[in-house]
Amino acid sequence: MHALRPDASPTPSPRLVLGSTSPYRRELLARLGLPFDVASPEVDEHPLPAEAPLQTALRLATLKARAVAARCPDDAVVIGSDQVADLDGMILGKPGDHARAKAQLQAMRGQTVRFHTAVCVKRATTGFEQTQVSTVSVRFRALSDEAIDTYLRLEQPYDCAGSAKCEGLGIVLLERIDSDDPTALVGLPLILTTGLLQGAGLDVLAQLGRLAQPCQT
């Protein structure tokens, strides 16, 4: 192992920034073991008139990444993400309260809902920007009103699009999940995200390897 010359310095790694205040996305990104900052994107998340659910997710993920990247003065790799629940072309947003959540679950019982989770990774210093989407199809059980009320009282998933936390008690509401990424339904598809990060010049394993190396003198 060779010591670094006095005038040699490793190429600095870009700062990783999650452009989301979602605790679910923050928890998922933390699984990668990389240090990252969190920033609120502060964008209007309402869908546009006649906008398809998939296009809403793609547009908002891109807007979030761009909004946060514009506020980063240094070399940063920014992740923007958005999830839209799609019931036959109708967008199901975050319910916010019990009544709206109950109405959503009543509409979804016995139906298949598609959850589109879009991710945009942007690195302004290199001009890199890519947006992709992971779609999960979820079949809901034919739930009774009593079962819906019981679930909502116990878990209160009022900040979740589609009113169900699959990583928690909401799993009992589901009959089937079809997905190519087990983390997509929670809010941040890590398989897709790590591929986009690598494209932006941030290789997760290489970065972790550098962080784990002892200082050399």
Coordinates of C-alpha atoms in Angstrom, one line a residue:
M1 CA 0.0 0.0 0.0
H2 CA 1.5 3.3 -1.1
A3 CA 1.3 6.5 1.0
L4 CA -0.3 9.5 -0.6
R5 CA 2.2 12.1 -1.8
P6 CA 1.9 15.4 0.0
D7 CA 0.5 17.1 -3.1
A8 CA -1.9 14.2 -3.9
S9 CA -5.5 14.3 -2.9
P10 CA -8.4 12.0 -3.8
T11 CA -11.1 13.2 -6.1
P12 CA -13.9 14.5 -3.9
S13 CA -17.1 12.6 -4.1
P14 CA -20.3 14.5 -4.8
R15 CA -22.7 15.3 -2.0
L16 CA -25.8 13.1 -2.0
V17 CA -29.1 15.0 -1.4
L18 CA -32.5 13.5 -1.0
G19 CA -35.1 16.0 -2.3
S20 CA -37.9 14.8 -0.1
T21 CA -39.1 15.2 3.4
S22 CA -40.8 11.8 3.4
P23 CA -39.7 9.7 6.4
Y24 CA -40.3 6.5 4.3
R25 CA -37.9 7.6 1.6
R26 CA -35.3 8.8 4.1
E27 CA -35.4 5.4 5.8
L28 CA -35.1 3.5 2.5
L29 CA -32.1 5.6 1.3
A30 CA -30.4 5.1 4.6
R31 CA -30.2 1.4 3.9
L32 CA -27.5 2.1 1.4
G33 CA -25.2 3.3 4.2
L34 CA -24.1 6.5 2.4
P35 CA -24.2 9.9 4.2
F36 CA -26.8 12.2 2.7
D37 CA -28.6 15.5 3.3
V38 CA -32.4 16.0 3.1
A39 CA -34.0 19.0 1.5
S40 CA -37.6 19.9 0.9
P41 CA -38.3 20.4 -2.8
E42 CA -41.1 22.9 -2.2
V43 CA -43.0 22.3 -5.5
D44 CA -46.7 22.2 -6.3
E45 CA -47.6 18.5 -6.3
H46 CA -51.1 18.8 -7.7
P47 CA -51.7 16.9 -11.0
L48 CA -52.3 18.9 -14.1
P49 CA -55.7 18.7 -15.8
A50 CA -56.1 15.5 -17.8
E51 CA -52.7 14.3 -16.8
A52 CA -52.2 10.6 -16.7
P53 CA -51.1 9.2 -13.3
L54 CA -47.8 7.9 -14.7
Q55 CA -47.0 11.2 -16.2
T56 CA -47.8 13.0 -13.0
A57 CA -45.3 10.8 -11.1
L58 CA -42.6 11.4 -13.7
R59 CA -43.1 15.1 -13.9
L60 CA -43.2 15.7 -10.2
A61 CA -40.0 13.6 -9.5
T62 CA -38.2 15.7 -12.1
L63 CA -39.5 18.9 -10.7
K64 CA -38.4 18.0 -7.2
A65 CA -34.9 17.1 -8.3
R66 CA -34.5 20.2 -10.3
A67 CA -35.8 22.5 -7.5
V68 CA -33.4 21.1 -5.0
A69 CA -30.4 21.0 -7.4
A70 CA -31.0 24.7 -8.2
R71 CA -30.4 25.4 -4.5
C72 CA -27.2 23.4 -4.2
P73 CA -24.1 25.6 -4.8
D74 CA -21.7 22.6 -4.7
D75 CA -21.3 19.4 -6.6
A76 CA -24.4 17.4 -5.5
V77 CA -26.2 14.4 -6.8
V78 CA -29.9 15.0 -6.0
I79 CA -32.7 12.4 -5.8
G80 CA -36.3 13.5 -6.5
S81 CA -39.1 11.0 -6.2
D82 CA -42.9 10.9 -6.4
Q83 CA -45.4 8.1 -6.0
V84 CA -48.9 8.1 -7.5
A85 CA -51.6 5.5 -6.9
D86 CA -53.5 4.8 -10.0
L87 CA -57.0 3.2 -9.9
D88 CA -58.2 2.8 -13.5
G89 CA -56.6 6.1 -14.5
M90 CA -57.8 7.9 -11.3
I91 CA -55.2 9.4 -9.1
L92 CA -55.5 8.5 -5.4
G93 CA -53.4 11.0 -3.4
K94 CA -52.6 11.1 0.3
P95 CA -56.0 11.0 2.1
G96 CA -55.1 13.3 5.0
D97 CA -57.9 12.0 7.2
H98 CA -60.1 9.0 8.2
A99 CA -63.0 9.8 5.9
R100 CA -61.0 10.2 2.8
A101 CA -58.9 7.1 3.6
K102 CA -62.0 5.0 4.1
A103 CA -63.4 6.2 0.7
Q104 CA -60.1 5.3 -1.0
L105 CA -60.0 1.8 0.5
Q106 CA -63.7 1.2 -0.3
A107 CA -63.0 2.1 -3.9
M108 CA -59.9 -0.2 -4.0
R109 CA -61.4 -3.3 -2.4
G110 CA -61.4 -6.2 -4.8
Q111 CA -59.5 -4.0 -7.4
T112 CA -56.0 -3.8 -8.8
V113 CA -54.2 -0.5 -8.1
R114 CA -51.0 0.5 -9.9
F115 CA -48.5 2.4 -7.8
H116 CA -46.1 4.4 -10.0
T117 CA -43.0 5.5 -8.2
A118 CA -40.8 7.8 -10.3
V119 CA -37.2 8.7 -9.5
C120 CA -35.1 11.5 -11.0
V121 CA -31.4 11.8 -10.3
K122 CA -29.8 15.1 -11.3
R123 CA -26.2 16.3 -11.1
A124 CA -26.0 19.9 -12.2
T125 CA -22.3 20.1 -12.5
T126 CA -22.1 17.4 -15.1
G127 CA -25.5 18.0 -16.8
F128 CA -26.7 14.5 -15.8
E129 CA -30.4 14.1 -15.4
Q130 CA -32.4 10.9 -15.8
T131 CA -35.9 10.0 -14.7
Q132 CA -37.3 6.5 -14.6
V133 CA -40.4 4.8 -13.0
S134 CA -41.1 1.6 -11.2
T135 CA -44.7 0.4 -11.3
V136 CA -46.1 -2.0 -8.8
S137 CA -49.5 -3.7 -9.3
V138 CA -51.4 -4.4 -6.1
R139 CA -54.5 -6.5 -5.8
F140 CA -56.6 -5.5 -2.7
R141 CA -58.8 -8.0 -0.9
A142 CA -62.6 -7.6 -0.9
L143 CA -62.6 -5.7 2.4
S144 CA -65.7 -5.1 4.6
D145 CA -66.4 -1.6 5.9
E146 CA -65.7 -2.9 9.4
A147 CA -62.3 -4.2 8.4
I148 CA -61.4 -0.9 6.7
D149 CA -62.4 1.1 9.8
T150 CA -60.4 -1.2 12.1
Y151 CA -57.3 -1.0 10.0
L152 CA -57.5 2.8 9.7
R153 CA -58.0 3.2 13.5
L154 CA -54.9 1.0 14.2
E155 CA -52.5 2.3 11.6
Q156 CA -53.8 5.8 10.6
P157 CA -52.0 5.8 7.2
Y158 CA -53.3 9.2 6.3
D159 CA -49.9 10.4 4.8
C160 CA -49.7 7.4 2.4
A161 CA -51.0 7.5 -1.2
G162 CA -53.7 4.8 -1.4
S163 CA -54.2 4.7 2.4
A164 CA -52.2 1.5 3.0
K165 CA -48.7 0.9 4.5
C166 CA -47.6 -2.4 2.9
E167 CA -44.5 -2.4 5.2
G168 CA -46.9 -2.4 8.2
L169 CA -50.4 -3.7 9.0
G170 CA -51.5 -2.7 5.6
I171 CA -50.1 -5.9 4.2
V172 CA -53.3 -7.7 5.5
L173 CA -55.4 -5.6 3.0
L174 CA -53.5 -7.1 0.1
E175 CA -54.1 -10.2 -2.0
R176 CA -51.2 -9.9 -4.3
I177 CA -48.2 -7.7 -5.2
D178 CA -46.5 -7.8 -8.6
S179 CA -43.2 -5.8 -8.6
D180 CA -39.6 -5.9 -9.9
D181 CA -38.4 -4.0 -6.8
P182 CA -39.4 -4.9 -3.3
T183 CA -38.8 -1.3 -2.1
A184 CA -40.8 0.5 -4.8
L185 CA -44.2 0.3 -3.0
V186 CA -42.8 1.8 0.2
G187 CA -41.7 4.9 -1.8
L188 CA -38.2 4.7 -3.2
P189 CA -37.3 1.9 -5.6
L190 CA -33.7 1.2 -4.5
I191 CA -32.8 -1.0 -7.5
L192 CA -33.7 1.7 -9.9
T193 CA -32.2 4.4 -7.7
T194 CA -28.8 2.8 -7.3
G195 CA -28.6 2.4 -11.1
L196 CA -29.4 6.1 -11.7
L197 CA -26.8 7.1 -9.0
Q198 CA -24.2 5.1 -10.8
G199 CA -25.0 6.8 -14.1
A200 CA -24.5 10.1 -12.3
G201 CA -21.1 9.1 -11.2
L202 CA -21.9 7.9 -7.6
D203 CA -21.2 4.2 -7.4
V204 CA -22.6 3.1 -4.0
L205 CA -20.2 0.2 -3.4
A206 CA -17.2 2.1 -4.5
Q207 CA -18.1 5.0 -2.3
L208 CA -18.7 2.8 0.7
G209 CA -15.3 1.2 0.0
R210 CA -13.6 4.6 0.1
L211 CA -15.4 5.6 3.3
A212 CA -14.3 2.3 5.0
Q213 CA -10.6 2.8 4.1
P214 CA -8.4 4.0 7.0
C215 CA -6.6 7.3 6.6
Q216 CA -3.2 7.0 5.0
T217 CA -0.2 9.1 5.9

